[in-house]
PDB file of C-alpha atoms in Angstrom:
ATOM      1  CA  UNK A  19       0.000   0.000   0.000  1.00  0.00           C
ATOM      2  CA  UNK A  20       2.886   2.375   0.721  1.00  0.00           C
ATOM      3  CA  UNK A  21       4.048   2.214  -2.907  1.00  0.00           C
ATOM      4  CA  UNK A  22       0.524   2.995  -4.128  1.00  0.00           C
ATOM      5  CA  UNK A  23       0.250   5.890  -1.674  1.00  0.00           C
ATOM      6  CA  UNK A  24       3.495   7.465  -2.853  1.00  0.00           C
ATOM      7  CA  UNK A  25       2.499   6.988  -6.498  1.00  0.00           C
ATOM      8  CA  UNK A  26      -0.938   8.558  -6.070  1.00  0.00           C
ATOM      9  CA  UNK A  27       0.500  11.447  -4.035  1.00  0.00           C
ATOM     10  CA  UNK A  28       2.967  11.989  -6.856  1.00  0.00           C
ATOM     11  CA  UNK A  29       0.085  12.201  -9.335  1.00  0.00           C
ATOM     12  CA  UNK A  30      -1.646  14.761  -7.093  1.00  0.00           C
ATOM     13  CA  UNK A  31       1.560  16.815  -7.015  1.00  0.00           C
ATOM     14  CA  UNK A  32       1.898  16.690 -10.786  1.00  0.00           C
ATOM     15  CA  UNK A  33      -1.773  17.524 -11.261  1.00  0.00           C
ATOM     16  CA  UNK A  34      -1.519  20.531  -8.951  1.00  0.00           C
ATOM     17  CA  UNK A  35       1.532  21.801 -10.846  1.00  0.00           C
ATOM     18  CA  UNK A  36      -0.197  21.443 -14.209  1.00  0.00           C
ATOM     19  CA  UNK A  37      -3.245  23.303 -12.864  1.00  0.00           C
ATOM     20  CA  UNK A  38      -1.339  26.605 -12.735  1.00  0.00           C
ATOM     21  CA  UNK A  39       0.710  25.478  -9.786  1.00  0.00           C
ATOM     22  CA  UNK A  40      -2.333  25.223  -7.533  1.00  0.00           C
ATOM     23  CA  UNK A  41      -2.780  29.006  -7.682  1.00  0.00           C
ATOM     24  CA  UNK A  42      -6.521  28.730  -8.302  1.00  0.00           C
ATOM     25  CA  UNK A  43      -8.124  28.162  -4.891  1.00  0.00           C
ATOM     26  CA  UNK A  44     -11.200  26.375  -6.238  1.00  0.00           C
ATOM     27  CA  UNK A  45      -9.047  23.881  -8.155  1.00  0.00           C
ATOM     28  CA  UNK A  46      -6.629  23.481  -5.256  1.00  0.00           C
ATOM     29  CA  UNK A  47      -9.531  22.469  -2.986  1.00  0.00           C
ATOM     30  CA  UNK A  48     -10.063  19.390  -5.150  1.00  0.00           C
ATOM     31  CA  UNK A  49      -6.432  18.386  -4.625  1.00  0.00           C
ATOM     32  CA  UNK A  50      -6.808  18.891  -0.871  1.00  0.00           C
ATOM     33  CA  UNK A  51      -9.854  16.618  -0.948  1.00  0.00           C
ATOM     34  CA  UNK A  52      -7.823  14.043  -2.897  1.00  0.00           C
ATOM     35  CA  UNK A  53      -5.070  14.186  -0.241  1.00  0.00           C
ATOM     36  CA  UNK A  54      -7.677  13.566   2.445  1.00  0.00           C
ATOM     37  CA  UNK A  55      -9.068  10.571   0.541  1.00  0.00           C
ATOM     38  CA  UNK A  56      -5.583   9.113   0.015  1.00  0.00           C
ATOM     39  CA  UNK A  57      -4.799   9.500   3.715  1.00  0.00           C
ATOM     40  CA  UNK A  58      -8.024   7.788   4.769  1.00  0.00           C
ATOM     41  CA  UNK A  59      -7.439   4.919   2.346  1.00  0.00           C
ATOM     42  CA  UNK A  60      -3.794   4.489   3.360  1.00  0.00           C
ATOM     43  CA  UNK A  61      -4.406   4.181   7.078  1.00  0.00           C
ATOM     44  CA  UNK A  62      -7.568   2.109   6.596  1.00  0.00           C
ATOM     45  CA  UNK A  63      -6.062  -0.437   4.192  1.00  0.00           C
ATOM     46  CA  UNK A  64      -2.341  -0.521   5.051  1.00  0.00           C
ATOM     47  CA  UNK A  65      -1.359  -3.658   6.952  1.00  0.00           C
ATOM     48  CA  UNK A  66       2.422  -3.274   7.003  1.00  0.00           C
ATOM     49  CA  UNK A  67       4.315  -3.558  10.300  1.00  0.00           C
ATOM     50  CA  UNK A  68       3.844  -0.680  12.705  1.00  0.00           C
ATOM     51  CA  UNK A  69       6.449   2.066  12.805  1.00  0.00           C
ATOM     52  CA  UNK A  70       7.766   4.297  15.563  1.00  0.00           C
ATOM     53  CA  UNK A  71       5.337   6.908  16.818  1.00  0.00           C
ATOM     54  CA  UNK A  72       5.811  10.573  16.073  1.00  0.00           C
ATOM     55  CA  UNK A  73       7.770  12.370  18.783  1.00  0.00           C
ATOM     56  CA  UNK A  74       5.504  13.965  21.388  1.00  0.00           C
ATOM     57  CA  UNK A  75       7.184  17.359  21.000  1.00  0.00           C
ATOM     58  CA  UNK A  76       6.512  17.253  17.251  1.00  0.00           C
ATOM     59  CA  UNK A  77       2.860  16.385  17.860  1.00  0.00           C
ATOM     60  CA  UNK A  78       2.439  19.231  20.340  1.00  0.00           C
ATOM     61  CA  UNK A  79       4.244  21.725  18.089  1.00  0.00           C
ATOM     62  CA  UNK A  80       2.082  20.807  15.105  1.00  0.00           C
ATOM     63  CA  UNK A  81      -1.113  20.917  17.144  1.00  0.00           C
ATOM     64  CA  UNK A  82      -0.248  24.361  18.530  1.00  0.00           C
ATOM     65  CA  UNK A  83       0.587  25.666  15.048  1.00  0.00           C
ATOM     66  CA  UNK A  84      -2.702  24.473  13.543  1.00  0.00           C
ATOM     67  CA  UNK A  85      -4.580  25.428  16.700  1.00  0.00           C
ATOM     68  CA  UNK A  86      -3.438  29.047  16.443  1.00  0.00           C
ATOM     69  CA  UNK A  87      -4.967  29.225  12.980  1.00  0.00           C
ATOM     70  CA  UNK A  88      -8.206  27.659  14.203  1.00  0.00           C
ATOM     71  CA  UNK A  89      -8.238  30.015  17.205  1.00  0.00           C
ATOM     72  CA  UNK A  90      -8.745  32.962  14.868  1.00  0.00           C
ATOM     73  CA  UNK A  91     -12.112  31.527  13.826  1.00  0.00           C
ATOM     74  CA  UNK A  92     -13.542  31.247  17.345  1.00  0.00           C
ATOM     75  CA  UNK A  93     -16.469  33.701  17.745  1.00  0.00           C
ATOM     76  CA  UNK A  94     -15.716  35.657  20.925  1.00  0.00           C
ATOM     77  CA  UNK A  95     -17.869  38.357  22.487  1.00  0.00           C
ATOM     78  CA  UNK A  96     -16.976  41.686  20.890  1.00  0.00           C
ATOM     79  CA  UNK A  97     -15.467  42.933  24.159  1.00  0.00           C
ATOM     80  CA  UNK A  98     -13.080  39.984  24.295  1.00  0.00           C
ATOM     81  CA  UNK A  99     -12.079  40.426  20.651  1.00  0.00           C
ATOM     82  CA  UNK A 100     -11.318  44.092  21.386  1.00  0.00           C
ATOM     83  CA  UNK A 101      -8.738  42.901  23.933  1.00  0.00           C
ATOM     84  CA  UNK A 102      -7.274  40.101  21.779  1.00  0.00           C
ATOM     85  CA  UNK A 103      -7.154  42.126  18.570  1.00  0.00           C
ATOM     86  CA  UNK A 104      -7.791  45.879  18.866  1.00  0.00           C
ATOM     87  CA  UNK A 105      -7.233  46.326  15.133  1.00  0.00           C
ATOM     88  CA  UNK A 106      -9.948  43.772  14.327  1.00  0.00           C
ATOM     89  CA  UNK A 107     -12.317  45.514  16.731  1.00  0.00           C
ATOM     90  CA  UNK A 108     -11.698  48.880  15.061  1.00  0.00           C
ATOM     91  CA  UNK A 109     -12.493  47.395  11.654  1.00  0.00           C
ATOM     92  CA  UNK A 110     -15.760  46.021  13.010  1.00  0.00           C
ATOM     93  CA  UNK A 111     -16.656  49.362  14.596  1.00  0.00           C
ATOM     94  CA  UNK A 112     -16.096  51.090  11.268  1.00  0.00           C
ATOM     95  CA  UNK A 113     -18.666  48.790   9.665  1.00  0.00           C
ATOM     96  CA  UNK A 114     -21.288  49.167  12.399  1.00  0.00           C
ATOM     97  CA  UNK A 115     -22.996  52.044  10.578  1.00  0.00           C
ATOM     98  CA  UNK A 116     -23.789  49.713   7.716  1.00  0.00           C
ATOM     99  CA  UNK A 117     -24.470  46.370   9.412  1.00  0.00           C
ATOM    100  CA  UNK A 118     -25.176  47.316  13.004  1.00  0.00           C
ATOM    101  CA  UNK A 119     -23.234  46.439  16.174  1.00  0.00           C
ATOM    102  CA  UNK A 120     -21.540  43.069  16.525  1.00  0.00           C
ATOM    103  CA  UNK A 121     -22.321  40.893  19.531  1.00  0.00           C
ATOM    104  CA  UNK A 122     -19.776  38.206  18.681  1.00  0.00           C
ATOM    105  CA  UNK A 123     -16.686  38.614  16.582  1.00  0.00           C
ATOM    106  CA  UNK A 124     -13.849  36.287  15.489  1.00  0.00           C
ATOM    107  CA  UNK A 125     -10.289  37.555  15.414  1.00  0.00           C
ATOM    108  CA  UNK A 126     -10.024  36.923  11.674  1.00  0.00           C
ATOM    109  CA  UNK A 127     -11.229  39.767   9.454  1.00  0.00           C
ATOM    110  CA  UNK A 128     -11.934  37.284   6.645  1.00  0.00           C
ATOM    111  CA  UNK A 129     -13.150  34.048   8.275  1.00  0.00           C
ATOM    112  CA  UNK A 130     -13.944  32.398   4.942  1.00  0.00           C
ATOM    113  CA  UNK A 131     -10.347  32.905   3.788  1.00  0.00           C
ATOM    114  CA  UNK A 132      -9.018  31.759   7.145  1.00  0.00           C
ATOM    115  CA  UNK A 133     -11.005  28.527   6.867  1.00  0.00           C
ATOM    116  CA  UNK A 134      -9.388  27.802   3.500  1.00  0.00           C
ATOM    117  CA  UNK A 135      -5.922  28.531   4.882  1.00  0.00           C
ATOM    118  CA  UNK A 136      -6.639  26.310   7.901  1.00  0.00           C
ATOM    119  CA  UNK A 137      -7.637  23.456   5.611  1.00  0.00           C
ATOM    120  CA  UNK A 138      -4.438  24.038   3.657  1.00  0.00           C
ATOM    121  CA  UNK A 139      -2.355  23.820   6.832  1.00  0.00           C
ATOM    122  CA  UNK A 140      -4.107  20.579   7.756  1.00  0.00           C
ATOM    123  CA  UNK A 141      -3.403  19.292   4.254  1.00  0.00           C
ATOM    124  CA  UNK A 142       0.309  20.082   4.604  1.00  0.00           C
ATOM    125  CA  UNK A 143       0.466  18.325   7.969  1.00  0.00           C
ATOM    126  CA  UNK A 144      -1.405  15.349   6.533  1.00  0.00           C
ATOM    127  CA  UNK A 145       1.055  14.997   3.651  1.00  0.00           C
ATOM    128  CA  UNK A 146       3.970  15.140   6.091  1.00  0.00           C
ATOM    129  CA  UNK A 147       2.555  12.369   8.288  1.00  0.00           C
ATOM    130  CA  UNK A 148       1.430  10.310   5.309  1.00  0.00           C
ATOM    131  CA  UNK A 149       4.804  10.407   3.552  1.00  0.00           C
ATOM    132  CA  UNK A 150       6.577   9.668   6.857  1.00  0.00           C
ATOM    133  CA  UNK A 151       4.441   6.580   7.413  1.00  0.00           C
ATOM    134  CA  UNK A 152       4.831   5.341   3.841  1.00  0.00           C
ATOM    135  CA  UNK A 153       8.595   5.918   3.670  1.00  0.00           C
ATOM    136  CA  UNK A 154       9.348   4.229   6.994  1.00  0.00           C
ATOM    137  CA  UNK A 155       7.562   1.123   5.744  1.00  0.00           C
ATOM    138  CA  UNK A 156       9.706   0.878   2.600  1.00  0.00           C
ATOM    139  CA  UNK A 157      13.063   1.892   4.047  1.00  0.00           C
ATOM    140  CA  UNK A 158      15.053  -0.025   1.442  1.00  0.00           C
ATOM    141  CA  UNK A 159      13.460   2.005  -1.362  1.00  0.00           C
ATOM    142  CA  UNK A 160      12.637   5.243   0.435  1.00  0.00           C
ATOM    143  CA  UNK A 161      14.092   7.217  -2.496  1.00  0.00           C
ATOM    144  CA  UNK A 162      10.850   6.496  -4.371  1.00  0.00           C
ATOM    145  CA  UNK A 163       9.187   9.234  -2.324  1.00  0.00           C
ATOM    146  CA  UNK A 164      11.469  11.812  -3.942  1.00  0.00           C
ATOM    147  CA  UNK A 165      11.034  10.480  -7.485  1.00  0.00           C
ATOM    148  CA  UNK A 166       7.807  12.392  -8.324  1.00  0.00           C
ATOM    149  CA  UNK A 167       9.431  15.655  -7.191  1.00  0.00           C
ATOM    150  CA  UNK A 168      12.587  15.044  -9.224  1.00  0.00           C
ATOM    151  CA  UNK A 169      10.634  14.070 -12.347  1.00  0.00           C
ATOM    152  CA  UNK A 170       8.286  17.036 -12.036  1.00  0.00           C
ATOM    153  CA  UNK A 171      11.174  19.457 -11.475  1.00  0.00           C
ATOM    154  CA  UNK A 172      12.986  18.079 -14.508  1.00  0.00           C
ATOM    155  CA  UNK A 173       9.926  18.517 -16.723  1.00  0.00           C
ATOM    156  CA  UNK A 174       9.178  21.995 -15.372  1.00  0.00           C
ATOM    157  CA  UNK A 175      12.812  23.089 -15.770  1.00  0.00           C
ATOM    158  CA  UNK A 176      12.896  21.823 -19.363  1.00  0.00           C
ATOM    159  CA  UNK A 177       9.658  23.664 -20.168  1.00  0.00           C
ATOM    160  CA  UNK A 178      10.947  26.842 -18.500  1.00  0.00           C
ATOM    161  CA  UNK A 179      14.182  26.651 -20.504  1.00  0.00           C
ATOM    162  CA  UNK A 180      12.187  26.482 -23.737  1.00  0.00           C
ATOM    163  CA  UNK A 181       9.998  29.370 -22.620  1.00  0.00           C
ATOM    164  CA  UNK A 182      13.046  31.482 -21.749  1.00  0.00           C
ATOM    165  CA  UNK A 183      14.623  30.661 -25.112  1.00  0.00           C
ATOM    166  CA  UNK A 184      11.418  31.827 -26.780  1.00  0.00           C
ATOM    167  CA  UNK A 185      11.718  35.185 -25.024  1.00  0.00           C
ATOM    168  CA  UNK A 186       9.172  34.742 -22.250  1.00  0.00           C
ATOM    169  CA  UNK A 187       9.768  37.095 -19.326  1.00  0.00           C
ATOM    170  CA  UNK A 188       9.864  35.880 -15.691  1.00  0.00           C
ATOM    171  CA  UNK A 189       6.939  38.123 -14.793  1.00  0.00           C
ATOM    172  CA  UNK A 190       4.783  35.971 -17.079  1.00  0.00           C
ATOM    173  CA  UNK A 191       5.595  32.841 -15.069  1.00  0.00           C
ATOM    174  CA  UNK A 192       7.692  29.812 -15.887  1.00  0.00           C
ATOM    175  CA  UNK A 193       6.786  26.217 -16.596  1.00  0.00           C
ATOM    176  CA  UNK A 194       3.132  25.636 -15.765  1.00  0.00           C
ATOM    177  CA  UNK A 195       3.307  28.131 -12.880  1.00  0.00           C
ATOM    178  CA  UNK A 196       1.762  31.587 -13.098  1.00  0.00           C
ATOM    179  CA  UNK A 197       4.277  32.806 -10.497  1.00  0.00           C
ATOM    180  CA  UNK A 198       8.003  32.393 -11.102  1.00  0.00           C
ATOM    181  CA  UNK A 199       8.476  32.466  -7.313  1.00  0.00           C
ATOM    182  CA  UNK A 200       6.428  29.286  -6.998  1.00  0.00           C
ATOM    183  CA  UNK A 201       8.346  27.756  -9.875  1.00  0.00           C
ATOM    184  CA  UNK A 202      11.631  28.566  -8.124  1.00  0.00           C
ATOM    185  CA  UNK A 203      10.310  27.035  -4.907  1.00  0.00           C
ATOM    186  CA  UNK A 204       9.515  23.768  -6.667  1.00  0.00           C
ATOM    187  CA  UNK A 205      12.941  23.594  -8.295  1.00  0.00           C
ATOM    188  CA  UNK A 206      14.575  24.278  -4.934  1.00  0.00           C
ATOM    189  CA  UNK A 207      12.783  21.224  -3.549  1.00  0.00           C
ATOM    190  CA  UNK A 208      13.974  18.948  -6.322  1.00  0.00           C
ATOM    191  CA  UNK A 209      17.592  20.055  -6.767  1.00  0.00           C
ATOM    192  CA  UNK A 210      18.897  18.619  -3.441  1.00  0.00           C
ATOM    193  CA  UNK A 211      17.516  15.160  -4.242  1.00  0.00           C
ATOM    194  CA  UNK A 212      19.051  15.170  -7.703  1.00  0.00           C
ATOM    195  CA  UNK A 213      22.373  16.493  -6.348  1.00  0.00           C
ATOM    196  CA  UNK A 214      22.882  13.877  -3.618  1.00  0.00           C
ATOM    197  CA  UNK A 215      21.514  10.849  -5.466  1.00  0.00           C
ATOM    198  CA  UNK A 216      24.792  10.124  -7.342  1.00  0.00           C
ATOM    199  CA  UNK A 217      26.678  10.219  -4.035  1.00  0.00           C
ATOM    200  CA  UNK A 218      24.208   7.765  -2.538  1.00  0.00           C
ATOM    201  CA  UNK A 219      24.819   5.379  -5.445  1.00  0.00           C
ATOM    202  CA  UNK A 220      28.597   5.688  -5.042  1.00  0.00           C
ATOM    203  CA  UNK A 221      28.260   4.974  -1.342  1.00  0.00           C
ATOM    204  CA  UNK A 222      26.262   1.815  -2.034  1.00  0.00           C
ATOM    205  CA  UNK A 223      28.874   0.626  -4.527  1.00  0.00           C
ATOM    206  CA  UNK A 224      31.705   1.188  -2.067  1.00  0.00           C
ATOM    207  CA  UNK A 225      29.853  -0.794   0.578  1.00  0.00           C
ATOM    208  CA  UNK A 226      29.034  -3.535  -1.899  1.00  0.00           C
ATOM    209  CA  UNK A 227      25.305  -3.032  -1.453  1.00  0.00           C
ATOM    210  CA  UNK A 228      22.793  -3.564  -4.274  1.00  0.00           C
ATOM    211  CA  UNK A 229      21.799  -0.302  -5.937  1.00  0.00           C
ATOM    212  CA  UNK A 230      18.154   0.598  -5.503  1.00  0.00           C
TER     213      UNK A 230
END
């Protein structure tokens, strides 16, 4: 199951990159839903040996990080929000002439956007835990987890090189990304894997281990 999980996650990554680098929120929500479905299927079907639990400090740190985002959506009495976030309270007071006084008020000025960002944070944490579980169960071939990233980076870099040769400017985006910053971030993820892989092969040869 771990091999299937890594393969399907790789397809999600490639699909998100093709869809304008996941820049469109509505499209990106479908990929988040796919990640959730993959996670549910992996932990429901996988029957491989159990692995070491996540460190308690890591669990607490992750929970606090996500919890802080969720905390901004809690509807507090307006008086409490004025103490927690005076700026948010001032914004609400400015709108009272149009919508009337607020009795309860979350810290977030745009709760609908905050919900989407919270779901995105949960998605990132889910991918981290999912890949950790899958990789630890296939230790001898853990490099497979990096393969989708390396392949995608290679394809995106080749496309960007052709676009640059054709005179496309960075402001217009590179590869399938509408933002060249996002494109650069993807390449930065893939370069380390590609750079150290030859050294890993050489190390296996020196130790007389089978390559793979």
